[in-house]
Amino acid sequence: MAILNLKSKIEDLNRLRQIITVFFEAGFGFIIDRLRLRYLVPLRLRLSQRFKRLKAPAKPEIKPPQVRLRESFEKLGPSFMKLGQILSLRPDLVGFEYAKELEKLQSRAATFSFEQVEKIIQKEFGRPIGELFKSFEKKAFAAASLAQVHRAVLKDGTQAAVKVQRPNVEETIKKDIHILFFLAFLLEKYIPESKPLRPTQVVKEFAAWTMRELDFKVEATNTERFRYNLKDEPDIKIPKVYWDLTSQKVLTMEFVDGVKLDEEERLAKMKLSRELLARNAVKVLLKQFLIDGFFHADPHPGNFFVLKNNIICLHDFGMVGYVSPEMRSEMVSYFMSFINQDMENSLKHLLDVAEVREGSDVEGFKQEVSSILSAWFYSPAKESIATSFFKAISASVKYNIVFPSNLVLLGKAMLATEAMAKRFYPKFDFNEQFAAFVGMVYRSAFDPRAAAKDFQDNMFDYLAFLKKLPEHTLKLLEKFEKGDIGVKINIEEFIEVKEEIDRQNDVRILAGLTAITLLTSALVMNIEEARIFGISLGRIGLLIGFVLIIWLFNLVRKNK
């Protein structure tokens, strides 16, 4: 591809050249060659590499590729550091060794100057720091790829943590996303074996995640949602958001002085029940996964503080995951089948949430997952449920089967949660608590109160469906009359079948009506106010239901 043609596709050719050069120097020239981008590498580097080959000195010690990749991401700045952090959550794509190495990017960001912090806050709120805060520490106490955090005191004396976005980071990331899409296109075009990894889709998800994280109002909203979901958990603390000092690029929250999980000496001085801490951490995260459907997608030790009285504080809600009610139902069913060693239903529920495309090797996937599950079913030294689950969904890539990214994030978060619990209390039995929690969620689905709530939540959908049913039926009949829908039937051969179907339909309709009447009556009986002439509406419904049962019984006997 000529440079002239490339300029029409890439806004910043110099940035692309910088990216290619960094990866070339890190030893990834063979990939650059396959992408046909070697001409972007400076001539001196190309000649230098060729000279080294001719000279053929003793081979120096070469760092592992995952280390070289992580170092390259660090050199390339915020966009690639954030990309690396997201890839660290996707060992199904990059492998466990790469994911483990890329996790180090979470604590390797440099700080920017206080003068830049002042300018950003002034621009966001139209007032200087001195008018907004009683005091503001110039030195940041934490830094990440997109922002850094300062300690401050509000005008009323409240201790606060102020997260400030890096200067110009949004513009930089937008340009880099454009370049990453271009590189993903080349990967799929020139390196066919990369297609199962779906490079373009990965970049698309990275872009969506990162642009959401760049809006600190989104993170503030996420934080408030977690506060609401966990308000009844006395052992969990979620910092408060100060909305009047929060904008797209500045997030002001309650300062919580806790101890990080890796500060072992400070933890040892606290009077803690490590077993209770482990149980609380797992309980709250399982609630997020299987009940709330809204979970912390990056629960690494830096995002958890331990407070007095065995309280855990969660923070940094920029990266969250979502699990729809339908997917939660499938996952609870999968885990119940798994715990009960039901191979067939385990595979069924797992595949029900997967995307099976043309060319997918479903049988190959089933065989590998069966092997993974069998190791848990029958081995006395069982690995954790979280590990088995993540191995199962990670096996999908090689068989061209795709699981939703949120489900993969959930699997990785489960692994991280278990690791944290074991760090609190090495003897902690994750499998026992997980199985008990899943069983509780599964049983609650059959609670009449839950069924009544579900009926109430979806009542307007049911009413809307019934309201539109006559209109849609009329349209369908009109199409039949106009001949838009043709059905060819041999009447002479079909007449006997038709009569039998009519009889069976009578039975089915009556059976369905009976079931609906009985179910609705059972639910209505919970509502004491529902009465007609002083008689419970639920009891009237049950009486009608029993009459329908007798009618149904006679109809079935007659059809025999």
mmCIF file of C-alpha atoms in Angstrom, residues 308-508:
data_model
loop_
_atom_site.group_PDB
_atom_site.id
_atom_site.type_symbol
_atom_site.label_atom_id
_atom_site.label_comp_id
_atom_site.label_asym_id
_atom_site.label_seq_id
_atom_site.Cartn_x
_atom_site.Cartn_y
_atom_site.Cartn_z
ATOM 1 C CA LYS A 308 -12.295 -1.493 60.300
ATOM 2 C CA ASN A 309 -14.897 -4.016 61.486
ATOM 3 C CA ASN A 310 -14.329 -6.302 58.474
ATOM 4 C CA ILE A 311 -15.854 -3.835 56.018
ATOM 5 C CA ILE A 312 -14.792 -3.906 52.365
ATOM 6 C CA CYS A 313 -14.797 -0.739 50.273
ATOM 7 C CA LEU A 314 -15.180 -1.028 46.492
ATOM 8 C CA HIS A 315 -14.233 1.825 44.173
ATOM 9 C CA ASP A 316 -13.282 2.678 40.576
ATOM 10 C CA PHE A 317 -16.467 1.852 38.679
ATOM 11 C CA GLY A 318 -15.330 2.984 35.247
ATOM 12 C CA MET A 319 -15.392 -0.559 33.897
ATOM 13 C CA VAL A 320 -18.597 -2.449 34.619
ATOM 14 C CA GLY A 321 -20.371 -5.418 33.082
ATOM 15 C CA TYR A 322 -24.022 -6.152 32.367
ATOM 16 C CA VAL A 323 -25.854 -9.483 32.399
ATOM 17 C CA SER A 324 -29.395 -9.496 31.008
ATOM 18 C CA PRO A 325 -32.168 -11.316 32.930
ATOM 19 C CA GLU A 326 -32.268 -13.958 30.185
ATOM 20 C CA MET A 327 -28.529 -14.569 30.394
ATOM 21 C CA ARG A 328 -28.641 -14.657 34.210
ATOM 22 C CA SER A 329 -31.342 -17.320 34.001
ATOM 23 C CA GLU A 330 -29.254 -19.390 31.581
ATOM 24 C CA MET A 331 -26.131 -19.032 33.728
ATOM 25 C CA VAL A 332 -27.921 -20.038 36.929
ATOM 26 C CA SER A 333 -29.284 -23.083 35.076
ATOM 27 C CA TYR A 334 -25.793 -23.845 33.745
ATOM 28 C CA PHE A 335 -24.188 -23.654 37.179
ATOM 29 C CA MET A 336 -26.931 -25.793 38.739
ATOM 30 C CA SER A 337 -26.430 -28.427 36.029
ATOM 31 C CA PHE A 338 -22.676 -28.196 36.527
ATOM 32 C CA ILE A 339 -22.912 -28.594 40.305
ATOM 33 C CA ASN A 340 -25.280 -31.570 39.822
ATOM 34 C CA GLN A 341 -22.812 -33.120 37.329
ATOM 35 C CA ASP A 342 -25.371 -33.004 34.513
ATOM 36 C CA MET A 343 -23.146 -32.907 31.428
ATOM 37 C CA GLU A 344 -25.899 -32.705 28.796
ATOM 38 C CA ASN A 345 -27.697 -29.737 30.327
ATOM 39 C CA SER A 346 -24.424 -28.005 31.206
ATOM 40 C CA LEU A 347 -23.445 -28.031 27.528
ATOM 41 C CA LYS A 348 -26.949 -27.004 26.454
ATOM 42 C CA HIS A 349 -27.142 -23.934 28.706
ATOM 43 C CA LEU A 350 -23.594 -22.905 27.819
ATOM 44 C CA LEU A 351 -24.282 -23.038 24.085
ATOM 45 C CA ASP A 352 -27.617 -21.251 24.540
ATOM 46 C CA VAL A 353 -25.744 -18.027 25.384
ATOM 47 C CA ALA A 354 -23.088 -18.461 22.666
ATOM 48 C CA GLU A 355 -23.076 -17.232 19.085
ATOM 49 C CA VAL A 356 -22.719 -20.221 16.778
ATOM 50 C CA ARG A 357 -21.825 -19.058 13.276
ATOM 51 C CA GLU A 358 -21.296 -20.670 9.909
ATOM 52 C CA GLY A 359 -18.122 -22.705 10.168
ATOM 53 C CA SER A 360 -18.379 -23.164 13.948
ATOM 54 C CA ASP A 361 -17.162 -26.551 15.154
ATOM 55 C CA VAL A 362 -19.850 -27.249 17.740
ATOM 56 C CA GLU A 363 -18.957 -30.917 18.192
ATOM 57 C CA GLY A 364 -15.286 -30.105 18.715
ATOM 58 C CA PHE A 365 -16.231 -27.480 21.297
ATOM 59 C CA LYS A 366 -18.539 -29.935 23.083
ATOM 60 C CA GLN A 367 -15.783 -32.546 23.262
ATOM 61 C CA GLU A 368 -13.268 -30.120 24.774
ATOM 62 C CA VAL A 369 -15.750 -28.655 27.253
ATOM 63 C CA SER A 370 -16.864 -32.180 28.212
ATOM 64 C CA SER A 371 -13.248 -32.959 29.027
ATOM 65 C CA ILE A 372 -12.966 -29.785 31.144
ATOM 66 C CA LEU A 373 -16.193 -30.502 33.012
ATOM 67 C CA SER A 374 -15.355 -34.186 33.503
ATOM 68 C CA ALA A 375 -12.159 -33.170 35.275
ATOM 69 C CA TRP A 376 -14.347 -31.347 37.800
ATOM 70 C CA PHE A 377 -17.098 -33.968 37.967
ATOM 71 C CA TYR A 378 -14.908 -36.981 38.638
ATOM 72 C CA SER A 379 -11.539 -35.784 39.944
ATOM 73 C CA PRO A 380 -11.128 -35.889 43.735
ATOM 74 C CA ALA A 381 -8.855 -32.816 43.559
ATOM 75 C CA LYS A 382 -11.471 -30.468 42.120
ATOM 76 C CA GLU A 383 -10.382 -27.128 40.716
ATOM 77 C CA SER A 384 -12.675 -24.194 41.367
ATOM 78 C CA ILE A 385 -16.015 -23.735 39.630
ATOM 79 C CA ALA A 386 -14.774 -20.335 38.442
ATOM 80 C CA THR A 387 -11.698 -21.866 36.812
ATOM 81 C CA SER A 388 -13.683 -24.630 35.095
ATOM 82 C CA PHE A 389 -16.236 -22.119 33.802
ATOM 83 C CA PHE A 390 -13.596 -19.768 32.442
ATOM 84 C CA LYS A 391 -11.694 -22.607 30.798
ATOM 85 C CA ALA A 392 -14.924 -23.687 29.096
ATOM 86 C CA ILE A 393 -15.749 -20.285 27.600
ATOM 87 C CA SER A 394 -12.088 -19.609 26.752
ATOM 88 C CA ALA A 395 -12.021 -22.769 24.622
ATOM 89 C CA SER A 396 -14.588 -21.261 22.249
ATOM 90 C CA VAL A 397 -12.202 -19.151 20.139
ATOM 91 C CA LYS A 398 -10.475 -22.080 18.431
ATOM 92 C CA TYR A 399 -13.874 -23.517 17.426
ATOM 93 C CA ASN A 400 -15.182 -20.245 15.959
ATOM 94 C CA ILE A 401 -17.811 -19.934 18.681
ATOM 95 C CA VAL A 402 -18.282 -16.546 20.317
ATOM 96 C CA PHE A 403 -19.501 -15.754 23.821
ATOM 97 C CA PRO A 404 -20.759 -12.262 24.735
ATOM 98 C CA SER A 405 -17.912 -10.075 25.981
ATOM 99 C CA ASN A 406 -19.845 -9.336 29.182
ATOM 100 C CA LEU A 407 -19.983 -13.062 29.936
ATOM 101 C CA VAL A 408 -16.222 -13.357 29.434
ATOM 102 C CA LEU A 409 -15.700 -10.368 31.749
ATOM 103 C CA LEU A 410 -17.950 -12.073 34.295
ATOM 104 C CA GLY A 411 -15.825 -15.224 34.106
ATOM 105 C CA LYS A 412 -12.615 -13.237 34.582
ATOM 106 C CA ALA A 413 -14.168 -11.293 37.466
ATOM 107 C CA MET A 414 -15.125 -14.598 39.115
ATOM 108 C CA LEU A 415 -11.503 -15.740 38.912
ATOM 109 C CA ALA A 416 -10.273 -12.444 40.362
ATOM 110 C CA THR A 417 -12.856 -12.630 43.154
ATOM 111 C CA GLU A 418 -11.771 -16.131 44.113
ATOM 112 C CA ALA A 419 -8.107 -15.075 44.070
ATOM 113 C CA MET A 420 -8.884 -12.156 46.400
ATOM 114 C CA ALA A 421 -10.862 -14.375 48.749
ATOM 115 C CA LYS A 422 -7.954 -16.831 48.909
ATOM 116 C CA ARG A 423 -5.658 -13.897 49.614
ATOM 117 C CA PHE A 424 -7.827 -12.919 52.578
ATOM 118 C CA TYR A 425 -8.139 -16.488 53.806
ATOM 119 C CA PRO A 426 -6.093 -19.247 52.089
ATOM 120 C CA LYS A 427 -8.387 -22.007 53.414
ATOM 121 C CA PHE A 428 -11.473 -20.399 51.893
ATOM 122 C CA ASP A 429 -13.733 -22.872 50.029
ATOM 123 C CA PHE A 430 -14.995 -20.913 47.016
ATOM 124 C CA ASN A 431 -16.881 -23.891 45.583
ATOM 125 C CA GLU A 432 -18.946 -24.378 48.737
ATOM 126 C CA GLN A 433 -20.083 -20.750 48.976
ATOM 127 C CA PHE A 434 -20.645 -20.485 45.229
ATOM 128 C CA ALA A 435 -22.812 -23.631 45.122
ATOM 129 C CA ALA A 436 -24.878 -22.453 48.102
ATOM 130 C CA PHE A 437 -25.450 -19.030 46.534
ATOM 131 C CA VAL A 438 -26.429 -20.441 43.133
ATOM 132 C CA GLY A 439 -28.830 -22.866 44.833
ATOM 133 C CA MET A 440 -30.454 -19.981 46.702
ATOM 134 C CA VAL A 441 -30.888 -17.970 43.476
ATOM 135 C CA TYR A 442 -32.260 -21.033 41.655
ATOM 136 C CA ARG A 443 -34.836 -21.791 44.365
ATOM 137 C CA SER A 444 -35.933 -18.160 44.580
ATOM 138 C CA ALA A 445 -36.992 -18.309 40.926
ATOM 139 C CA PHE A 446 -39.825 -20.672 41.977
ATOM 140 C CA ASP A 447 -41.033 -18.441 44.805
ATOM 141 C CA PRO A 448 -44.679 -17.387 44.105
ATOM 142 C CA ARG A 449 -43.795 -13.848 45.188
ATOM 143 C CA ALA A 450 -41.069 -13.719 42.535
ATOM 144 C CA ALA A 451 -43.521 -15.013 39.925
ATOM 145 C CA ALA A 452 -46.063 -12.381 40.976
ATOM 146 C CA LYS A 453 -43.444 -9.638 40.750
ATOM 147 C CA ASP A 454 -42.368 -10.841 37.317
ATOM 148 C CA PHE A 455 -46.000 -10.839 36.181
ATOM 149 C CA GLN A 456 -46.451 -7.325 37.560
ATOM 150 C CA ASP A 457 -43.222 -6.042 35.966
ATOM 151 C CA ASN A 458 -44.271 -7.368 32.559
ATOM 152 C CA MET A 459 -47.994 -6.626 32.827
ATOM 153 C CA PHE A 460 -47.885 -3.709 30.380
ATOM 154 C CA ASP A 461 -46.025 -5.863 27.834
ATOM 155 C CA TYR A 462 -48.735 -8.511 28.090
ATOM 156 C CA LEU A 463 -51.477 -5.901 27.749
ATOM 157 C CA ALA A 464 -49.735 -4.309 24.761
ATOM 158 C CA PHE A 465 -49.470 -7.730 23.109
ATOM 159 C CA LEU A 466 -53.156 -8.490 23.666
ATOM 160 C CA LYS A 467 -54.103 -5.021 22.434
ATOM 161 C CA LYS A 468 -52.186 -5.466 19.168
ATOM 162 C CA LEU A 469 -53.219 -9.102 18.631
ATOM 163 C CA PRO A 470 -56.556 -8.381 16.829
ATOM 164 C CA GLU A 471 -54.884 -5.830 14.543
ATOM 165 C CA HIS A 472 -52.048 -8.201 13.597
ATOM 166 C CA THR A 473 -54.494 -11.082 13.112
ATOM 167 C CA LEU A 474 -56.645 -8.928 10.804
ATOM 168 C CA LYS A 475 -53.590 -7.953 8.740
ATOM 169 C CA LEU A 476 -52.606 -11.602 8.421
ATOM 170 C CA LEU A 477 -56.100 -12.567 7.242
ATOM 171 C CA GLU A 478 -56.083 -9.711 4.709
ATOM 172 C CA LYS A 479 -52.814 -11.040 3.286
ATOM 173 C CA PHE A 480 -54.377 -14.485 2.977
ATOM 174 C CA GLU A 481 -57.359 -13.001 1.113
ATOM 175 C CA LYS A 482 -55.102 -11.043 -1.260
ATOM 176 C CA GLY A 483 -53.030 -14.133 -1.952
ATOM 177 C CA ASP A 484 -49.866 -12.601 -0.468
ATOM 178 C CA ILE A 485 -49.473 -15.755 1.634
ATOM 179 C CA GLY A 486 -50.005 -19.000 -0.200
ATOM 180 C CA VAL A 487 -50.665 -22.380 1.363
ATOM 181 C CA LYS A 488 -51.077 -25.436 -0.841
ATOM 182 C CA ILE A 489 -53.035 -28.265 0.769
ATOM 183 C CA ASN A 490 -54.493 -31.498 -0.595
ATOM 184 C CA ILE A 491 -57.941 -31.286 1.020
ATOM 185 C CA GLU A 492 -58.962 -34.905 0.445
ATOM 186 C CA GLU A 493 -55.870 -36.261 2.164
ATOM 187 C CA PHE A 494 -55.888 -33.616 4.859
ATOM 188 C CA ILE A 495 -59.507 -33.595 6.022
ATOM 189 C CA GLU A 496 -59.102 -36.371 8.590
ATOM 190 C CA VAL A 497 -55.936 -34.797 9.968
ATOM 191 C CA LYS A 498 -57.733 -31.443 10.175
ATOM 192 C CA GLU A 499 -60.561 -32.919 12.238
ATOM 193 C CA GLU A 500 -58.083 -34.498 14.640
ATOM 194 C CA ILE A 501 -56.150 -31.231 14.933
ATOM 195 C CA ASP A 502 -59.383 -29.378 15.677
ATOM 196 C CA ARG A 503 -60.137 -31.797 18.500
ATOM 197 C CA GLN A 504 -56.590 -31.536 19.844
ATOM 198 C CA ASN A 505 -56.686 -27.738 19.624
ATOM 199 C CA ASP A 506 -59.857 -27.689 21.712
ATOM 200 C CA VAL A 507 -58.025 -29.675 24.370
ATOM 201 C CA ARG A 508 -54.884 -27.518 24.205
#
